[in-house]
Amino acid sequence: MNTIDEIIDSLKKGQGKRVSNLVKIAVEEEIPANVILEDGFLKGMEEVAEKFRQEEVGVPEILSITRAMDQGVSALQRYTGTRVTKDVGTAVIGTVKGDLHDIGKNLVKMMLIGKGIQVIDLGVDVSPRRFVEETIASRSSLVILSGILSKSSEDMKAVINEFEEKGIRNQVYIMVGGYYLDENTARNIGADCYTDDASTCAEKAYAYLNKKSRKKRTKGNYSKNE
């Protein structure tokens, strides 16, 4: 078994420390960072995502794998000094204000990473203002809101309102998901897209970013006329 295969195997077992060590070995073997990322991490995450869709792995395993992936990516960045992500695009994700649940968000994050999307994870209990600030700072055009409380739709609406008040609502694609949400609720609060599972969310996010990347964007700061 070569080093890349070992990385995939250790990743699927959620062995973060071993993944980090194998990344170091791969770099020492002069394997390019993009090969470690695409043939190792992303291929491994695609296999995990498929097993999750087939219900062959559960949430605890997924969370362990996600942590191992984070450790591996951090190690690759540390040893190569480069940003290690495919140029698909960036997604800002977080659980809305007042909600401390993160399992759903973490599942989506894992699926996004598996698609080669750079993820800025804001964590839980995220304020509308922070969603906007981080989106502007990262120049992301995709925002994903998670929340499983009965009031989550109200908190998501507050985030959308914040984007509107800043005059940049038309520059971001806002996806939402959570236990008490459905397509009608998402439409009523002004979201662009609702998905009811992590896999579908990642697929739609990937499709949106690929479409977005094919369009020419005006250079400069966020503005109403961008």
PDB file of C-alpha atoms in Angstrom:
ATOM      1  CA  MET A   1       0.000   0.000   0.000  1.00  0.00           C
ATOM      2  CA  ASN A   2       1.469   3.349  -1.024  1.00  0.00           C
ATOM      3  CA  THR A   3       1.343   6.501   1.104  1.00  0.00           C
ATOM      4  CA  ILE A   4      -1.728   7.971  -0.643  1.00  0.00           C
ATOM      5  CA  ASP A   5      -3.664   4.745  -0.122  1.00  0.00           C
ATOM      6  CA  GLU A   6      -2.603   4.736   3.520  1.00  0.00           C
ATOM      7  CA  ILE A   7      -3.885   8.296   3.893  1.00  0.00           C
ATOM      8  CA  ILE A   8      -7.265   7.254   2.483  1.00  0.00           C
ATOM      9  CA  ASP A   9      -7.415   4.198   4.729  1.00  0.00           C
ATOM     10  CA  SER A  10      -6.510   6.158   7.880  1.00  0.00           C
ATOM     11  CA  LEU A  11      -8.898   8.967   6.969  1.00  0.00           C
ATOM     12  CA  LYS A  12     -11.798   6.535   6.609  1.00  0.00           C
ATOM     13  CA  LYS A  13     -10.940   5.140  10.037  1.00  0.00           C
ATOM     14  CA  GLY A  14     -10.937   8.604  11.591  1.00  0.00           C
ATOM     15  CA  GLN A  15      -7.271   8.341  12.613  1.00  0.00           C
ATOM     16  CA  GLY A  16      -6.357  12.023  12.600  1.00  0.00           C
ATOM     17  CA  LYS A  17      -2.881  11.717  14.106  1.00  0.00           C
ATOM     18  CA  ARG A  18      -1.892   8.991  11.668  1.00  0.00           C
ATOM     19  CA  VAL A  19      -3.273  11.007   8.751  1.00  0.00           C
ATOM     20  CA  SER A  20      -1.098  13.956   9.811  1.00  0.00           C
ATOM     21  CA  ASN A  21       1.976  11.727  10.068  1.00  0.00           C
ATOM     22  CA  LEU A  22       1.294  10.222   6.653  1.00  0.00           C
ATOM     23  CA  VAL A  23       0.966  13.687   5.150  1.00  0.00           C
ATOM     24  CA  LYS A  24       4.439  14.493   6.448  1.00  0.00           C
ATOM     25  CA  ILE A  25       5.759  11.298   4.884  1.00  0.00           C
ATOM     26  CA  ALA A  26       4.040  12.091   1.583  1.00  0.00           C
ATOM     27  CA  VAL A  27       5.597  15.563   1.504  1.00  0.00           C
ATOM     28  CA  GLU A  28       9.006  14.064   2.254  1.00  0.00           C
ATOM     29  CA  GLU A  29       8.433  11.676  -0.665  1.00  0.00           C
ATOM     30  CA  GLU A  30       7.932  14.823  -2.774  1.00  0.00           C
ATOM     31  CA  ILE A  31       4.331  13.970  -3.624  1.00  0.00           C
ATOM     32  CA  PRO A  32       2.740  17.264  -4.810  1.00  0.00           C
ATOM     33  CA  ALA A  33       0.253  18.924  -2.460  1.00  0.00           C
ATOM     34  CA  ASN A  34      -2.509  18.822  -5.068  1.00  0.00           C
ATOM     35  CA  VAL A  35      -2.028  15.047  -5.449  1.00  0.00           C
ATOM     36  CA  ILE A  36      -2.234  14.528  -1.687  1.00  0.00           C
ATOM     37  CA  LEU A  37      -5.378  16.660  -1.638  1.00  0.00           C
ATOM     38  CA  GLU A  38      -7.201  15.239  -4.640  1.00  0.00           C
ATOM     39  CA  ASP A  39      -6.029  11.609  -4.777  1.00  0.00           C
ATOM     40  CA  GLY A  40      -5.895  11.292  -0.989  1.00  0.00           C
ATOM     41  CA  PHE A  41      -8.266  13.530   0.947  1.00  0.00           C
ATOM     42  CA  LEU A  42     -10.944  14.217  -1.638  1.00  0.00           C
ATOM     43  CA  LYS A  43     -11.041  10.694  -3.006  1.00  0.00           C
ATOM     44  CA  GLY A  44     -11.302   9.347   0.539  1.00  0.00           C
ATOM     45  CA  MET A  45     -14.072  11.789   1.430  1.00  0.00           C
ATOM     46  CA  GLU A  46     -15.997  10.892  -1.724  1.00  0.00           C
ATOM     47  CA  GLU A  47     -15.899   7.247  -0.688  1.00  0.00           C
ATOM     48  CA  VAL A  48     -17.071   8.168   2.807  1.00  0.00           C
ATOM     49  CA  ALA A  49     -19.867  10.342   1.421  1.00  0.00           C
ATOM     50  CA  GLU A  50     -21.101   7.468  -0.705  1.00  0.00           C
ATOM     51  CA  LYS A  51     -21.092   5.112   2.290  1.00  0.00           C
ATOM     52  CA  PHE A  52     -23.036   7.722   4.258  1.00  0.00           C
ATOM     53  CA  ARG A  53     -25.622   7.980   1.468  1.00  0.00           C
ATOM     54  CA  GLN A  54     -25.932   4.201   1.544  1.00  0.00           C
ATOM     55  CA  GLU A  55     -26.269   4.356   5.352  1.00  0.00           C
ATOM     56  CA  GLU A  56     -23.178   2.165   5.744  1.00  0.00           C
ATOM     57  CA  VAL A  57     -21.587   4.614   8.199  1.00  0.00           C
ATOM     58  CA  GLY A  58     -23.253   6.631  10.953  1.00  0.00           C
ATOM     59  CA  VAL A  59     -22.967  10.137  12.374  1.00  0.00           C
ATOM     60  CA  PRO A  60     -20.311   9.297  15.035  1.00  0.00           C
ATOM     61  CA  GLU A  61     -18.016   7.861  12.356  1.00  0.00           C
ATOM     62  CA  ILE A  62     -18.615  10.847  10.098  1.00  0.00           C
ATOM     63  CA  LEU A  63     -17.694  13.315  12.818  1.00  0.00           C
ATOM     64  CA  SER A  64     -14.517  11.373  13.583  1.00  0.00           C
ATOM     65  CA  ILE A  65     -13.608  11.341   9.895  1.00  0.00           C
ATOM     66  CA  THR A  66     -14.278  15.072   9.636  1.00  0.00           C
ATOM     67  CA  ARG A  67     -11.880  15.770  12.497  1.00  0.00           C
ATOM     68  CA  ALA A  68      -9.256  13.551  10.847  1.00  0.00           C
ATOM     69  CA  MET A  69      -9.731  15.445   7.599  1.00  0.00           C
ATOM     70  CA  ASP A  70      -9.252  18.775   9.393  1.00  0.00           C
ATOM     71  CA  GLN A  71      -6.039  17.506  10.972  1.00  0.00           C
ATOM     72  CA  GLY A  72      -4.769  16.251   7.643  1.00  0.00           C
ATOM     73  CA  VAL A  73      -5.510  19.496   5.821  1.00  0.00           C
ATOM     74  CA  SER A  74      -3.849  21.508   8.596  1.00  0.00           C
ATOM     75  CA  ALA A  75      -0.783  19.284   8.357  1.00  0.00           C
ATOM     76  CA  LEU A  76      -0.621  19.657   4.576  1.00  0.00           C
ATOM     77  CA  GLN A  77      -0.846  23.433   4.860  1.00  0.00           C
ATOM     78  CA  ARG A  78       1.810  23.425   7.575  1.00  0.00           C
ATOM     79  CA  TYR A  79       4.287  21.265   5.658  1.00  0.00           C
ATOM     80  CA  THR A  80       3.793  22.851   2.234  1.00  0.00           C
ATOM     81  CA  GLY A  81       2.923  26.446   3.151  1.00  0.00           C
ATOM     82  CA  THR A  82       0.198  26.566   0.539  1.00  0.00           C
ATOM     83  CA  ARG A  83      -3.566  26.751   0.617  1.00  0.00           C
ATOM     84  CA  VAL A  84      -4.723  23.246  -0.123  1.00  0.00           C
ATOM     85  CA  THR A  85      -8.121  23.301  -1.744  1.00  0.00           C
ATOM     86  CA  LYS A  86      -9.461  22.850  -5.235  1.00  0.00           C
ATOM     87  CA  ASP A  87     -10.499  26.100  -6.854  1.00  0.00           C
ATOM     88  CA  VAL A  88     -14.215  25.299  -6.734  1.00  0.00           C
ATOM     89  CA  GLY A  89     -15.189  28.146  -4.460  1.00  0.00           C
ATOM     90  CA  THR A  90     -15.785  29.124  -0.859  1.00  0.00           C
ATOM     91  CA  ALA A  91     -18.776  28.511   1.387  1.00  0.00           C
ATOM     92  CA  VAL A  92     -19.461  30.267   4.674  1.00  0.00           C
ATOM     93  CA  ILE A  93     -21.378  27.979   7.010  1.00  0.00           C
ATOM     94  CA  GLY A  94     -22.682  28.225  10.553  1.00  0.00           C
ATOM     95  CA  THR A  95     -25.511  27.448  12.961  1.00  0.00           C
ATOM     96  CA  VAL A  96     -27.674  30.512  13.487  1.00  0.00           C
ATOM     97  CA  LYS A  97     -27.917  32.658  16.613  1.00  0.00           C
ATOM     98  CA  GLY A  98     -29.418  30.925  19.645  1.00  0.00           C
ATOM     99  CA  ASP A  99     -28.770  27.383  18.398  1.00  0.00           C
ATOM    100  CA  LEU A 100     -25.853  25.381  19.793  1.00  0.00           C
ATOM    101  CA  HIS A 101     -26.352  22.241  17.690  1.00  0.00           C
ATOM    102  CA  ASP A 102     -23.587  21.405  15.238  1.00  0.00           C
ATOM    103  CA  ILE A 103     -24.026  17.810  14.056  1.00  0.00           C
ATOM    104  CA  GLY A 104     -26.005  18.768  10.946  1.00  0.00           C
ATOM    105  CA  LYS A 105     -23.596  21.590  10.170  1.00  0.00           C
ATOM    106  CA  ASN A 106     -20.592  19.301  10.550  1.00  0.00           C
ATOM    107  CA  LEU A 107     -22.115  16.716   8.224  1.00  0.00           C
ATOM    108  CA  VAL A 108     -22.657  19.377   5.572  1.00  0.00           C
ATOM    109  CA  LYS A 109     -19.110  20.656   6.104  1.00  0.00           C
ATOM    110  CA  MET A 110     -17.706  17.184   5.539  1.00  0.00           C
ATOM    111  CA  MET A 111     -19.697  16.747   2.342  1.00  0.00           C
ATOM    112  CA  LEU A 112     -18.611  20.180   1.074  1.00  0.00           C
ATOM    113  CA  ILE A 113     -14.951  19.393   1.696  1.00  0.00           C
ATOM    114  CA  GLY A 114     -15.458  16.134  -0.165  1.00  0.00           C
ATOM    115  CA  LYS A 115     -16.546  18.196  -3.168  1.00  0.00           C
ATOM    116  CA  GLY A 116     -13.373  20.287  -3.002  1.00  0.00           C
ATOM    117  CA  ILE A 117     -15.106  23.373  -1.636  1.00  0.00           C
ATOM    118  CA  GLN A 118     -13.226  25.596   0.793  1.00  0.00           C
ATOM    119  CA  VAL A 119     -15.301  25.900   3.967  1.00  0.00           C
ATOM    120  CA  ILE A 120     -15.267  28.758   6.448  1.00  0.00           C
ATOM    121  CA  ASP A 121     -16.967  27.248   9.485  1.00  0.00           C
ATOM    122  CA  LEU A 122     -18.238  29.918  11.876  1.00  0.00           C
ATOM    123  CA  GLY A 123     -19.395  27.370  14.448  1.00  0.00           C
ATOM    124  CA  VAL A 124     -22.638  27.685  16.402  1.00  0.00           C
ATOM    125  CA  ASP A 125     -24.715  30.561  17.811  1.00  0.00           C
ATOM    126  CA  VAL A 126     -23.561  32.815  14.981  1.00  0.00           C
ATOM    127  CA  SER A 127     -24.963  36.346  14.794  1.00  0.00           C
ATOM    128  CA  PRO A 128     -26.326  37.834  11.548  1.00  0.00           C
ATOM    129  CA  ARG A 129     -23.603  40.464  11.640  1.00  0.00           C
ATOM    130  CA  ARG A 130     -20.832  37.871  11.765  1.00  0.00           C
ATOM    131  CA  PHE A 131     -22.281  35.963   8.814  1.00  0.00           C
ATOM    132  CA  VAL A 132     -22.152  39.164   6.773  1.00  0.00           C
ATOM    133  CA  GLU A 133     -18.693  40.211   7.966  1.00  0.00           C
ATOM    134  CA  GLU A 134     -17.117  36.826   7.232  1.00  0.00           C
ATOM    135  CA  THR A 135     -18.809  36.602   3.848  1.00  0.00           C
ATOM    136  CA  ILE A 136     -17.437  39.996   2.836  1.00  0.00           C
ATOM    137  CA  ALA A 137     -13.972  39.224   4.212  1.00  0.00           C
ATOM    138  CA  SER A 138     -13.748  35.926   2.329  1.00  0.00           C
ATOM    139  CA  ARG A 139     -15.504  37.252  -0.774  1.00  0.00           C
ATOM    140  CA  SER A 140     -17.687  34.175  -0.693  1.00  0.00           C
ATOM    141  CA  SER A 141     -20.847  34.075  -2.779  1.00  0.00           C
ATOM    142  CA  LEU A 142     -22.332  31.107  -0.915  1.00  0.00           C
ATOM    143  CA  VAL A 143     -23.740  31.130   2.634  1.00  0.00           C
ATOM    144  CA  ILE A 144     -25.198  28.050   4.324  1.00  0.00           C
ATOM    145  CA  LEU A 145     -27.378  28.466   7.416  1.00  0.00           C
ATOM    146  CA  SER A 146     -28.112  25.593   9.765  1.00  0.00           C
ATOM    147  CA  GLY A 147     -30.607  25.445  12.629  1.00  0.00           C
ATOM    148  CA  ILE A 148     -32.835  22.783  14.159  1.00  0.00           C
ATOM    149  CA  LEU A 149     -34.878  24.811  16.650  1.00  0.00           C
ATOM    150  CA  SER A 150     -38.499  25.794  16.044  1.00  0.00           C
ATOM    151  CA  LYS A 151     -37.399  29.444  15.922  1.00  0.00           C
ATOM    152  CA  SER A 152     -34.489  28.844  13.564  1.00  0.00           C
ATOM    153  CA  SER A 153     -36.386  30.156  10.553  1.00  0.00           C
ATOM    154  CA  GLU A 154     -36.796  33.511  12.328  1.00  0.00           C
ATOM    155  CA  ASP A 155     -33.068  33.636  13.069  1.00  0.00           C
ATOM    156  CA  MET A 156     -32.276  32.743   9.458  1.00  0.00           C
ATOM    157  CA  LYS A 157     -34.567  35.531   8.295  1.00  0.00           C
ATOM    158  CA  ALA A 158     -32.576  37.918  10.515  1.00  0.00           C
ATOM    159  CA  VAL A 159     -29.386  36.862   8.698  1.00  0.00           C
ATOM    160  CA  ILE A 160     -30.994  37.420   5.308  1.00  0.00           C
ATOM    161  CA  ASN A 161     -32.248  40.819   6.456  1.00  0.00           C
ATOM    162  CA  GLU A 162     -28.698  41.741   7.496  1.00  0.00           C
ATOM    163  CA  PHE A 163     -27.440  41.005   3.991  1.00  0.00           C
ATOM    164  CA  GLU A 164     -30.263  43.123   2.583  1.00  0.00           C
ATOM    165  CA  GLU A 165     -29.445  46.022   4.901  1.00  0.00           C
ATOM    166  CA  LYS A 166     -25.811  45.910   3.777  1.00  0.00           C
ATOM    167  CA  GLY A 167     -26.955  46.068   0.166  1.00  0.00           C
ATOM    168  CA  ILE A 168     -25.302  42.799  -0.877  1.00  0.00           C
ATOM    169  CA  ARG A 169     -28.177  40.320  -0.737  1.00  0.00           C
ATOM    170  CA  ASN A 170     -28.160  39.934  -4.521  1.00  0.00           C
ATOM    171  CA  GLN A 171     -24.486  38.928  -4.423  1.00  0.00           C
ATOM    172  CA  VAL A 172     -24.853  35.839  -2.236  1.00  0.00           C
ATOM    173  CA  TYR A 173     -26.634  32.536  -2.662  1.00  0.00           C
ATOM    174  CA  ILE A 174     -28.166  31.548   0.678  1.00  0.00           C
ATOM    175  CA  MET A 175     -28.924  27.909   1.437  1.00  0.00           C
ATOM    176  CA  VAL A 176     -30.802  26.760   4.550  1.00  0.00           C
ATOM    177  CA  GLY A 177     -31.491  23.481   6.291  1.00  0.00           C
ATOM    178  CA  GLY A 178     -32.914  22.209   9.558  1.00  0.00           C
ATOM    179  CA  TYR A 179     -35.548  20.078  11.259  1.00  0.00           C
ATOM    180  CA  TYR A 180     -38.412  22.601  11.215  1.00  0.00           C
ATOM    181  CA  LEU A 181     -37.723  23.904   7.707  1.00  0.00           C
ATOM    182  CA  ASP A 182     -39.191  23.030   4.343  1.00  0.00           C
ATOM    183  CA  GLU A 183     -39.203  24.556   0.882  1.00  0.00           C
ATOM    184  CA  ASN A 184     -42.155  26.858   1.613  1.00  0.00           C
ATOM    185  CA  THR A 185     -40.588  28.180   4.819  1.00  0.00           C
ATOM    186  CA  ALA A 186     -37.270  28.752   3.073  1.00  0.00           C
ATOM    187  CA  ARG A 187     -39.012  30.660   0.294  1.00  0.00           C
ATOM    188  CA  ASN A 188     -40.980  32.761   2.774  1.00  0.00           C
ATOM    189  CA  ILE A 189     -37.875  33.909   4.643  1.00  0.00           C
ATOM    190  CA  GLY A 190     -36.111  34.806   1.411  1.00  0.00           C
ATOM    191  CA  ALA A 191     -33.605  31.958   1.112  1.00  0.00           C
ATOM    192  CA  ASP A 192     -32.455  30.805  -2.319  1.00  0.00           C
ATOM    193  CA  CYS A 193     -32.364  27.093  -1.610  1.00  0.00           C
ATOM    194  CA  TYR A 194     -33.525  24.485   0.920  1.00  0.00           C
ATOM    195  CA  THR A 195     -32.146  20.973   1.261  1.00  0.00           C
ATOM    196  CA  ASP A 196     -33.118  18.295   3.740  1.00  0.00           C
ATOM    197  CA  ASP A 197     -29.856  16.361   3.900  1.00  0.00           C
ATOM    198  CA  ALA A 198     -26.119  16.992   3.838  1.00  0.00           C
ATOM    199  CA  SER A 199     -25.418  15.134   0.621  1.00  0.00           C
ATOM    200  CA  THR A 200     -27.992  17.068  -1.400  1.00  0.00           C
ATOM    201  CA  CYS A 201     -26.756  20.331   0.111  1.00  0.00           C
ATOM    202  CA  ALA A 202     -23.200  19.625  -1.025  1.00  0.00           C
ATOM    203  CA  GLU A 203     -24.317  18.637  -4.506  1.00  0.00           C
ATOM    204  CA  LYS A 204     -26.367  21.818  -4.967  1.00  0.00           C
ATOM    205  CA  ALA A 205     -23.595  23.966  -3.484  1.00  0.00           C
ATOM    206  CA  TYR A 206     -21.082  22.424  -5.881  1.00  0.00           C
ATOM    207  CA  ALA A 207     -23.397  22.958  -8.853  1.00  0.00           C
ATOM    208  CA  TYR A 208     -23.946  26.598  -7.875  1.00  0.00           C
ATOM    209  CA  LEU A 209     -20.240  27.362  -7.377  1.00  0.00           C
ATOM    210  CA  ASN A 210     -19.301  25.681 -10.658  1.00  0.00           C
ATOM    211  CA  LYS A 211     -21.884  27.782 -12.459  1.00  0.00           C
ATOM    212  CA  LYS A 212     -20.723  30.888 -10.613  1.00  0.00           C
ATOM    213  CA  SER A 213     -17.072  30.283 -11.455  1.00  0.00           C
ATOM    214  CA  ARG A 214     -17.873  30.305 -15.165  1.00  0.00           C
ATOM    215  CA  LYS A 215     -19.202  33.844 -14.971  1.00  0.00           C
ATOM    216  CA  LYS A 216     -16.946  36.876 -15.093  1.00  0.00           C
ATOM    217  CA  ARG A 217     -17.042  38.845 -11.879  1.00  0.00           C
ATOM    218  CA  THR A 218     -16.199  42.506 -11.485  1.00  0.00           C
ATOM    219  CA  LYS A 219     -13.056  43.129  -9.444  1.00  0.00           C
ATOM    220  CA  GLY A 220     -13.137  45.282  -6.324  1.00  0.00           C
ATOM    221  CA  ASN A 221     -15.006  45.361  -3.050  1.00  0.00           C
ATOM    222  CA  TYR A 222     -18.551  44.235  -2.460  1.00  0.00           C
ATOM    223  CA  SER A 223     -20.947  46.872  -3.689  1.00  0.00           C
ATOM    224  CA  LYS A 224     -24.492  47.191  -4.911  1.00  0.00           C
ATOM    225  CA  ASN A 225     -23.238  47.473  -8.447  1.00  0.00           C
ATOM    226  CA  GLU A 226     -20.740  44.594  -8.437  1.00  0.00           C
TER     227      GLU A 226
END
